[in-house]
Coordinates of C-alpha atoms and ligand atoms in Angstrom, one line a residue:
X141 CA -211.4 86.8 217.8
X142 CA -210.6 90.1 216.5
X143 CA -206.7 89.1 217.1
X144 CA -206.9 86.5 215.5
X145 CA -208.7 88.4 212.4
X146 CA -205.9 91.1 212.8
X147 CA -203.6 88.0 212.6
X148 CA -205.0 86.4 209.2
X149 CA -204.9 90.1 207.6
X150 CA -201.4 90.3 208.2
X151 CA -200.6 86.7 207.4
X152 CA -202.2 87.6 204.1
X153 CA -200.3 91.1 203.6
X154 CA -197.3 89.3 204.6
X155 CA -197.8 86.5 201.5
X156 CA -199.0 89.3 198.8
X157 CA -195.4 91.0 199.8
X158 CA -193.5 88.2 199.5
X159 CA -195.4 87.1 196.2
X160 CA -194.5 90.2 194.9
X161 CA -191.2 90.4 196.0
X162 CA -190.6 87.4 194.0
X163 CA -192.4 88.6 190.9
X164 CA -190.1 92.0 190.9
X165 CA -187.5 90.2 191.3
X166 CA -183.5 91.5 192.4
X167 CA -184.6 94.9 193.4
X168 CA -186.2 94.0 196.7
X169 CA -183.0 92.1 197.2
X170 CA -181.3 93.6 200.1
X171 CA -178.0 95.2 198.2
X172 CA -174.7 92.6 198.8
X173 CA -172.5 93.4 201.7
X174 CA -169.7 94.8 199.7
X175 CA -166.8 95.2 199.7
X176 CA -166.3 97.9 196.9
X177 CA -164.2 97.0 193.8
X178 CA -161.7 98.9 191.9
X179 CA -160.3 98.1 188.7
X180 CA -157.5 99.8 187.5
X181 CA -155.9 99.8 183.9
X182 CA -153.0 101.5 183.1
X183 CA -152.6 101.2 179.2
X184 CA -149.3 100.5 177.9
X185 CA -147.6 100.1 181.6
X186 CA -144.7 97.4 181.3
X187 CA -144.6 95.2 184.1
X188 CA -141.0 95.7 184.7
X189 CA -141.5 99.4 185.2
X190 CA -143.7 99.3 189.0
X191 CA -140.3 98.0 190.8
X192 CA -137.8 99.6 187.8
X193 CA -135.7 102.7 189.2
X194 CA -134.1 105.1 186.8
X195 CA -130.2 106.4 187.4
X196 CA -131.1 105.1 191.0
X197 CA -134.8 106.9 191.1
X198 CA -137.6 104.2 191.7
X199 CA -140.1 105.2 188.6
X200 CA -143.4 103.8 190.3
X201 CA -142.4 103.9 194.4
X202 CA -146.2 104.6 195.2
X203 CA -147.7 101.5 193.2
X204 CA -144.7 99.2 194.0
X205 CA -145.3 100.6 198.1
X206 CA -149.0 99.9 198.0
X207 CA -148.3 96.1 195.9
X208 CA -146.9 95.3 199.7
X209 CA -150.6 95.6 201.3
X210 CA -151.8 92.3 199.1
X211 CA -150.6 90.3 196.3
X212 CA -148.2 91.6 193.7
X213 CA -148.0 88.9 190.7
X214 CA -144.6 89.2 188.7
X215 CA -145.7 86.6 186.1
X216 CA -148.5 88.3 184.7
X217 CA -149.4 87.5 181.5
X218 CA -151.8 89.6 178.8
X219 CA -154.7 87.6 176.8
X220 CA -153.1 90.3 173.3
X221 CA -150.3 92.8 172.8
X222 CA -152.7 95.8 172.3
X223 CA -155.4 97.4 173.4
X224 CA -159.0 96.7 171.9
X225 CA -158.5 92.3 171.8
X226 CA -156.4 92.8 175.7
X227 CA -159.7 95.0 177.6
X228 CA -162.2 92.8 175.8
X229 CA -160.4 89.9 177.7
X230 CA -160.0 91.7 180.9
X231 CA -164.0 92.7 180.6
X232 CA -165.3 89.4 179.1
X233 CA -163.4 86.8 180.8
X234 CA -162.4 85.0 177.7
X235 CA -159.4 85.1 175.3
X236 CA -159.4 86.7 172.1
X237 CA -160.3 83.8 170.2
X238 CA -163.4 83.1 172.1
X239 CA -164.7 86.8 172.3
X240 CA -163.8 88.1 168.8
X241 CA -162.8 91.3 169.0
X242 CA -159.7 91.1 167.0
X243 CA -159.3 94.4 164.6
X244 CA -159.5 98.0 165.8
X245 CA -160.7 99.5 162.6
X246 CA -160.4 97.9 159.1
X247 CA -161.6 98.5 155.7
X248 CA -163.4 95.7 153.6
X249 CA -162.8 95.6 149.6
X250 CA -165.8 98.3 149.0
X251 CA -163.5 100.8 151.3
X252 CA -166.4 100.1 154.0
X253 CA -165.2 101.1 157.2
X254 CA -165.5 98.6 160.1
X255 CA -164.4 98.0 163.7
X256 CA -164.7 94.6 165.5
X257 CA -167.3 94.9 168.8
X258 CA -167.8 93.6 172.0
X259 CA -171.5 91.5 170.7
X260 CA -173.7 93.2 173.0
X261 CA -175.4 89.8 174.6
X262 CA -172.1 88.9 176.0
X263 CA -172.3 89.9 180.1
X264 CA -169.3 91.6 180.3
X265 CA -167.9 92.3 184.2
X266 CA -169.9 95.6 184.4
X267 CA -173.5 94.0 184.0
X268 CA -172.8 91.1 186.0
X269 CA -171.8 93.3 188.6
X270 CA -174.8 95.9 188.3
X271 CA -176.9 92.4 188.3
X272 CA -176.0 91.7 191.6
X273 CA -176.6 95.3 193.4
X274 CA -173.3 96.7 192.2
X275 CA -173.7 100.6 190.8
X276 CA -170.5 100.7 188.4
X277 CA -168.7 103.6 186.4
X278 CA -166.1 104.1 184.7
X279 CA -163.4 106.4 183.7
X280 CA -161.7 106.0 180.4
X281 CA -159.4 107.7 178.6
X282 CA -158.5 105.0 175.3
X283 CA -160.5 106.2 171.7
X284 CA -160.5 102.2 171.9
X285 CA -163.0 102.6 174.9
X286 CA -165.5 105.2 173.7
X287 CA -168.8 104.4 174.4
X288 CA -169.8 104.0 170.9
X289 CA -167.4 100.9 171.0
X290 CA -169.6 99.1 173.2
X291 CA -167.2 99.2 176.2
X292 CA -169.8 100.8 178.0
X293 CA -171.9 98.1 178.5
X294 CA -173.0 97.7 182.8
X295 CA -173.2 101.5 182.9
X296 CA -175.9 104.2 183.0
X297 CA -174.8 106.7 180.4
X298 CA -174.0 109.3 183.4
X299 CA -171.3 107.3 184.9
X300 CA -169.5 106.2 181.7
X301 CA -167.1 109.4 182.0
X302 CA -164.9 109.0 178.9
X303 CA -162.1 111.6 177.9
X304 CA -160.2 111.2 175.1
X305 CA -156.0 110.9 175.9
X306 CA -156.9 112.6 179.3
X307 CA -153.8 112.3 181.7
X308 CA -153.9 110.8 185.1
X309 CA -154.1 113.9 187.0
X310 CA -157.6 114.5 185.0
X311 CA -158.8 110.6 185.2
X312 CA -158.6 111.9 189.2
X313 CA -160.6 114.2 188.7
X314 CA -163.5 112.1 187.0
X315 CA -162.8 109.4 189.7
X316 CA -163.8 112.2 192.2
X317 CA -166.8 112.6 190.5
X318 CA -167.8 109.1 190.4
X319 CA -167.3 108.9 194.0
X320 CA -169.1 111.6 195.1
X321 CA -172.1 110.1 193.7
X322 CA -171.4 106.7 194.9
X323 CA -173.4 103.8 196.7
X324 CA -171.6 101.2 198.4
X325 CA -171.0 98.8 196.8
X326 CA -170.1 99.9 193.5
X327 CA -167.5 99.0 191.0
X328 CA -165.4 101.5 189.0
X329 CA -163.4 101.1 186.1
X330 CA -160.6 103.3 185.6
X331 CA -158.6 103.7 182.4
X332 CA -155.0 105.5 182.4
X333 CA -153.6 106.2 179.0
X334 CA -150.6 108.0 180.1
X335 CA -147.7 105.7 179.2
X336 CA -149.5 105.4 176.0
X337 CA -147.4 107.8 173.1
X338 CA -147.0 110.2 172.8
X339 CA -145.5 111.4 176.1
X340 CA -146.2 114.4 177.4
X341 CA -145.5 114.3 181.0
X342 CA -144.5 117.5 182.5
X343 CA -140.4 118.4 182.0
X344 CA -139.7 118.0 185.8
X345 CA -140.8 114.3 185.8
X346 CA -138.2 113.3 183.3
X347 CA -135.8 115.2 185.5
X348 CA -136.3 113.3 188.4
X349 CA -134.4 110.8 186.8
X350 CA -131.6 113.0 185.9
X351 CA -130.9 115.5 183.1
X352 CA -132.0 113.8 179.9
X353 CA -129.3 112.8 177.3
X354 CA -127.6 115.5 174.6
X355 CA -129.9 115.0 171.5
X356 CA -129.6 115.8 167.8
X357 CA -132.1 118.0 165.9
X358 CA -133.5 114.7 163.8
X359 CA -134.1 113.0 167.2
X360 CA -135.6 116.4 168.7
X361 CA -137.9 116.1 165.4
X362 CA -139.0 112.1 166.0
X363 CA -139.1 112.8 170.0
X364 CA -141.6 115.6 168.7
X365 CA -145.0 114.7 170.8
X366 CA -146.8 115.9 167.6
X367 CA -144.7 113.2 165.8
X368 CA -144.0 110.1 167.9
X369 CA -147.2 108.5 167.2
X370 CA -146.3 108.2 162.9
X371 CA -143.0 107.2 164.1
X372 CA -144.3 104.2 165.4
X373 CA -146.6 103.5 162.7
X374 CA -143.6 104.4 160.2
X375 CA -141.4 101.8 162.2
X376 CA -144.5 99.4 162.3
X377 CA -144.7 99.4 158.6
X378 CA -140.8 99.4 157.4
X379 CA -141.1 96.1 159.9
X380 CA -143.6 94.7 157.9
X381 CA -142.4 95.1 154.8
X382 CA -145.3 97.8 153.9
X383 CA -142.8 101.1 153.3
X384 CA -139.0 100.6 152.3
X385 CA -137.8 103.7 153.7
X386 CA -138.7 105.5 156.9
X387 CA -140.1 109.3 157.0
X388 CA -137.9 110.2 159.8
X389 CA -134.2 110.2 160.2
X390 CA -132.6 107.5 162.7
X391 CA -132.9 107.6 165.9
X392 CA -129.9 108.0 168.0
X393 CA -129.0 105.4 171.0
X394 CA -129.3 109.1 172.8
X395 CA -132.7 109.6 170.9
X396 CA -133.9 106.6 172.6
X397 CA -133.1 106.6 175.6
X398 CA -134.7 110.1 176.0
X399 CA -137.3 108.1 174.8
X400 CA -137.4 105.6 177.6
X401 CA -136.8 108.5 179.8
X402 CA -140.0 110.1 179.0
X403 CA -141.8 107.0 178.9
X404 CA -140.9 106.4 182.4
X405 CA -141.7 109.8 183.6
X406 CA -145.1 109.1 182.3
X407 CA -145.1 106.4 184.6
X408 CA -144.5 108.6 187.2
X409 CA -146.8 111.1 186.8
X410 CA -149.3 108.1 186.8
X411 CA -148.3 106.6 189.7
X412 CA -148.3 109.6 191.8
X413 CA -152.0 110.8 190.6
X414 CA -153.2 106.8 190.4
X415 CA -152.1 106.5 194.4
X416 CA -153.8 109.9 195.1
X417 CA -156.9 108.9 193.8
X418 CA -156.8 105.1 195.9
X419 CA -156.0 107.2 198.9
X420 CA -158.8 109.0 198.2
X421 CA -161.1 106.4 197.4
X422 CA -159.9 104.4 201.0
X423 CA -160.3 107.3 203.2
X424 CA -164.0 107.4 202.1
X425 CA -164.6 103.2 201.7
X426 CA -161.7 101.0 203.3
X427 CA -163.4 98.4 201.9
X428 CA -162.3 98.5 198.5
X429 CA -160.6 95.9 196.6
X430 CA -158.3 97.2 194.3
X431 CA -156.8 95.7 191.3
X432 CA -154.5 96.7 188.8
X433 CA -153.0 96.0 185.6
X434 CA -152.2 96.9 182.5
X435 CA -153.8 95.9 178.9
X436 CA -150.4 95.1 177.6
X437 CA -146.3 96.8 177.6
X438 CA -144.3 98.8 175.1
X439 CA -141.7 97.4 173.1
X440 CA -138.2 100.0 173.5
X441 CA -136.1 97.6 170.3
X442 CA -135.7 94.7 172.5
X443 CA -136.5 92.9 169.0
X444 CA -136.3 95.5 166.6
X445 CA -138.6 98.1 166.9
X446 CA -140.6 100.4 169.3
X447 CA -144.5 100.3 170.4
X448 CA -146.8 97.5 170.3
X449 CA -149.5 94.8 168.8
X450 CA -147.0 93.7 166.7
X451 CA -144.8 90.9 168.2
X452 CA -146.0 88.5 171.5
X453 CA -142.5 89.0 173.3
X454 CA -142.3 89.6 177.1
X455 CA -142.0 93.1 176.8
X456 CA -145.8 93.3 175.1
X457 CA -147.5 90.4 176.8
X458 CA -145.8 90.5 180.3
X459 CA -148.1 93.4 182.7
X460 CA -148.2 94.2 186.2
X461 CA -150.8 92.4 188.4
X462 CA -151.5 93.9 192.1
X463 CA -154.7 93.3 194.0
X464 CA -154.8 95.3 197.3
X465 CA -157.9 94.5 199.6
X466 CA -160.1 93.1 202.3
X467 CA -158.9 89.4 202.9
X468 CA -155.8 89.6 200.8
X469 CA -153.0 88.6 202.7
X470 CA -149.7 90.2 201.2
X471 CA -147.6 87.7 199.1
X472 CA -145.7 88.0 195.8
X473 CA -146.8 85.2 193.2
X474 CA -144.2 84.1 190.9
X475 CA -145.8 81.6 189.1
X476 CA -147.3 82.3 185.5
X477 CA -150.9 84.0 185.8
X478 CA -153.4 85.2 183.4
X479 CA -154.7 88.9 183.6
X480 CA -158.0 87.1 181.7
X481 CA -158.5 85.7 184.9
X482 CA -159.5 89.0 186.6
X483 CA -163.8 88.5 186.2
X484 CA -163.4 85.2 187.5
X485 CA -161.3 86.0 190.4
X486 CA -163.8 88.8 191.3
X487 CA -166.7 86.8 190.9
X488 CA -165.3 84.0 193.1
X489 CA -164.2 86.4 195.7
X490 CA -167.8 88.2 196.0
X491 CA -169.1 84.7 196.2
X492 CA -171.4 85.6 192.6
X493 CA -172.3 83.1 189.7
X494 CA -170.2 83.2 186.6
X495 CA -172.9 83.9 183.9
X496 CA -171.1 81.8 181.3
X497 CA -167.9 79.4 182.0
X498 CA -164.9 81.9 182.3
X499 CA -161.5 81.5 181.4
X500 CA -158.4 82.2 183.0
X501 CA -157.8 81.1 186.6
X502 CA -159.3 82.5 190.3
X503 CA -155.5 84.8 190.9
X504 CA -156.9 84.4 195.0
X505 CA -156.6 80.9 194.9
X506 CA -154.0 79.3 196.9
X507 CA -151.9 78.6 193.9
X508 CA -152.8 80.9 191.2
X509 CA -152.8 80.0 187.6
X510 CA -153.5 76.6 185.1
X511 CA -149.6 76.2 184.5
X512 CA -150.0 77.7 180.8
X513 CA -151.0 81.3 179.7
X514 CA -152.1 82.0 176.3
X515 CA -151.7 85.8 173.8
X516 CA -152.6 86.4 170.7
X517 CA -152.5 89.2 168.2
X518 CA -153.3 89.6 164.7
X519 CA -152.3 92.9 164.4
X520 CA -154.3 96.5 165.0
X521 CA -155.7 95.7 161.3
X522 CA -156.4 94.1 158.4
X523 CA -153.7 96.5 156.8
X524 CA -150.9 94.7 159.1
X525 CA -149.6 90.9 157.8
X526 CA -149.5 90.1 161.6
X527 CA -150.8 86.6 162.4
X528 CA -149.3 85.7 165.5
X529 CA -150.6 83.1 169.0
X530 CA -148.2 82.4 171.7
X531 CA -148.0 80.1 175.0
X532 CA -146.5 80.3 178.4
X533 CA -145.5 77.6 180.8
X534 CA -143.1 77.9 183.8
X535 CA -140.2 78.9 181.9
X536 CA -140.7 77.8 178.7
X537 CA -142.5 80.0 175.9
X538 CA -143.7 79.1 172.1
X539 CA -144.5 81.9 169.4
X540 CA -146.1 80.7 166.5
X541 CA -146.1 83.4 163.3
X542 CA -149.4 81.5 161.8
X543 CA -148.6 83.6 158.4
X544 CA -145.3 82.3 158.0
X545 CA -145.8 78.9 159.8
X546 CA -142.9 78.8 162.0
X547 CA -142.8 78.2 165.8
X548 CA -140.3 80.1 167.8
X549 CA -139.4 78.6 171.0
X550 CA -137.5 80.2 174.5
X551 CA -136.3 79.4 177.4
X552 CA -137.8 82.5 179.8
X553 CA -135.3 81.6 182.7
X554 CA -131.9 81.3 180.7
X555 CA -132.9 83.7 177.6
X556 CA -135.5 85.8 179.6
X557 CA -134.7 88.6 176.3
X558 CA -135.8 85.9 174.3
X559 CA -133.2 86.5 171.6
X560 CA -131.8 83.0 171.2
X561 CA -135.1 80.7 170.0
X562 CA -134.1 76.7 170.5
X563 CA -133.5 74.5 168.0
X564 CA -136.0 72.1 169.5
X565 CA -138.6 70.1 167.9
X566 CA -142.1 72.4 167.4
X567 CA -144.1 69.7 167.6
X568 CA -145.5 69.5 171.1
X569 CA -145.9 73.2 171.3
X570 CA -147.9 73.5 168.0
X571 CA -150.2 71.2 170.3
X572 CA -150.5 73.0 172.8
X573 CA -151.4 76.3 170.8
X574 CA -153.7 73.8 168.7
X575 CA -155.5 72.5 171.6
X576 CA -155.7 76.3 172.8
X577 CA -156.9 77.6 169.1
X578 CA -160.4 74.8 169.2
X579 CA -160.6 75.3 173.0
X580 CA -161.2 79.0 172.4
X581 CA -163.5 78.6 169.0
X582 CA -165.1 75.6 170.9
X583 CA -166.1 77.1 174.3
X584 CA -167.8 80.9 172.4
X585 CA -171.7 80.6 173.2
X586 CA -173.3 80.0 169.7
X587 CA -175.4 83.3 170.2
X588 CA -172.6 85.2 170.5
X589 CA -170.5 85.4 167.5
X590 CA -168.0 88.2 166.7
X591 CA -169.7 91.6 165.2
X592 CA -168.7 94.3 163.0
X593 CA -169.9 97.8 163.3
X594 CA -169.5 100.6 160.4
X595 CA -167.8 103.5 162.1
X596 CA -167.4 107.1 160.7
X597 CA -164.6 109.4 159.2
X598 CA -164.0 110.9 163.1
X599 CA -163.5 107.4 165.0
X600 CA -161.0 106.2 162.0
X601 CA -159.5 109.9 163.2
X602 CA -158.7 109.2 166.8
X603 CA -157.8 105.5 165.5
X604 CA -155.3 107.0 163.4
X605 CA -154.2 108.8 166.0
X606 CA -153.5 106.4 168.2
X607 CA -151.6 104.5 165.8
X608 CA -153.7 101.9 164.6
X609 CA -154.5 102.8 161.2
X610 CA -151.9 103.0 159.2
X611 CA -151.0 105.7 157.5
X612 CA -152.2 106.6 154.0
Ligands
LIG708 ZN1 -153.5 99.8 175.2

């Protein structure tokens, strides 16, 4: 009798706990099983450069070494040629014109200062991820990425560990922290902005690829960290037509290819800290998937000019693409992929519910990608008469300069410079970009429209800065 009282009372407790499990909700959800994730953006790193080698020097042997563990993608397209529009794809899962976030800072016609934002209801990769049991942080190093920009959404204020223009060696050392305080399984996002100008990689990385070339004074002035960044922007504007004559004198062939030189030691000096710190983090958690990319590439005067978010060519839209992990057999992928596909390929391969219809393509899936990738940029701002949406299929590549209403079109495999467009009928590629255009418009949640936010005198600062507001 008193057994089988005992037996009732426990029945009982045994409901009230499960009644109230459900009522709480996720957190008496056992935490998922893992593995950890890793996502690693290196800003302005051109594809090319992770199996490039300098006078005979490989310039990223540890990254291009570690793409052997899984699957290195060498068709790997970004959603936008710069950096604010490119992470909002990589973070939201949608292309630019679905999320929005199209202008880094612009100025309306009261002088009212205004930056484009992540709309705070969309559930970027970070809170789906802390949804499900993941603890995320980040690491970021990109005035783009501060967490008044709304990047930080997913992550307790303590583990959103921003440094502005720190290099690699110092994003390790905020990766270390991150760790320490880890619980499996977490996600971490870490931002590298050293191949990013200006460059200011230590002397003896440039070296390892040889003595740099014999330089003028002029060119030592442009080459100038303290001046590289308004070169650009100077270059950026004479290109548009905004300023008839530059600042700075020329820059000699030798000029630029010390240039190159230092870009590529920056990728160095990233590779060898961004290999320490995945060492580091495996040692600790082998199961980690890893994946890495870039937010877009760096134009060197393949079509005119140096830096980038002006122009959609391969050398600003094509990015490196490695995931390294549990279950990922090693393979290269040659076919045409999407870096926008990244949330839903994570999502898939955690076995987690997109929160809204995705875009892009699973990169895990037997054979990667829709057959067609998609880039758009209208420029860093307002100030910059830069309209322009591209599209990618096997070999074949349209540009379309909205603004001036002409389609460009290339043949990737016979003209991979893309410097001869076709003379070939626009028609079905204005289509295709058409189709793309009302896709993206079509498939944006009604609740979530674009938003502006006012920003102060110090963020157009750091903007300017970085390049991407012009200057006065
Ligand atoms: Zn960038």
């Amino acid at each position: 009798m008193r057994s089988a009282i005992l037996l009732i009372l426990l029945l009982a407790l045994g409901l009230a706990m499960l009644a109230s499990s459900f009522m709480l909700g996720a957190p008496t959800d056992p935490p998922p099983a893992g593995p950890n994730v890793v996502l690693i953006v290196v800003d302005t790193l051109r594809a090319d450069r992770i199996l490039a080698e300098r006078n005979g020097v490989p310039v990223m042997p540890n990254l291009a070494e570690f793409a052997k563990k899984g699957r290195l993608y060498i068709n790997a397209v970004s959603a936008a040629s710069w950096t604010r529009p490119a992470v909002t794809s990589l973070i939201t899962g949608q292309y630019m014109g679905t999320h929005g976030v199209v202008y880094g800072v612009s100025e309306d016609a009261d002088g009212k200062v205004f930056a484009d934002n992540i709309n705070p209801r969309w559930p970027v990769l970070a809170e789906t991820l802390a949804a499900a049991g993941y603890q995320t942080g980040a690491v970021t190093t990109n005035g783009h990425l501060q967490p008044n920009t709304s990047f930080d959404q997913g992550y307790e204020p303590a583990r959103y560990l921003y440094e502005e223009d720190a290099p690699a060696d110092r994003v390790g050392v905020h990766a270390q922290q991150l760790l320490r305080s880890a619980r499996a399984p977490f996600f971490h996002y870490l931002h590298y902005m050293d191949p990013h100008a200006p460059y200011r990689a230590p002397k003896e990385y440039s070296e390892l690829f040889g003595p740099e070339p014999t330089i003028s004074d002029s060119d030592r002035e442009v080459l100038d960290p303290e001046n590289h960044i308004r070169y650009i922007s100077d270059q950026s504007l004479i290109r548009l037509g905004r300023r008839r004559e530059s600042i700075f004198q020329p820059l000699s062939e030798a000029g630029r290819e010390v240039l190159r030189q230092r870009y590529d030691a920056e990728c160095r000096f990233a590779d060898e800290h961004i290999a320490a710190t995945i060492a580091n983090i495996r040692k600790f958690y082998p199961k980690t998937l890893f994946i890495i990319t870039a937010d877009h590439g760096e134009e060197f005067w393949e079509h005119g000019g140096t830096g980038h978010g002006l122009t959609l060519f391969q050398e600003q839209i094509h990015v490196p693409l490695i995931i390294v992990g549990p279950r990922v057999l090693p393979r290269m992928v040659t076919t045409v992929v999407e870096s926008v596909g990244i949330y839903k390929t994570l999502l898939a391969y955690l076995g987690l519910n997109e929160p809204l219809p995705l875009q892009g393509s699973d990169l895990l899936a037997e054979a990667p990608g829709n057959g067609a990738a998609y880039s758009m940029t209208r420029g860093p701002s307002l100030d910059y008469p830069v309209d322009l949406d591209a599209a990618l299929e096997a070999s074949g590549k349209a540009i379309r300069d909205n603004g001036r209403g002409i389609t460009e079109i290339y043949n990737l495999e016979t003209d991979p410079a893309e410097q001869h467009p076709l003379a070939e009928d626009p028609a079905r590629w204005n289509q295709v970009l058409d189709a793309h255009a009302a896709e993206s418009e079509r498939i944006r949640p009604p609740r979530i429209q674009p938003i502006q936010k006012a920003v102060d005198a110090k963020f157009v600062e750091q903007m300017r800065k970085l390049g991407y507001k012009k200057e006065e």
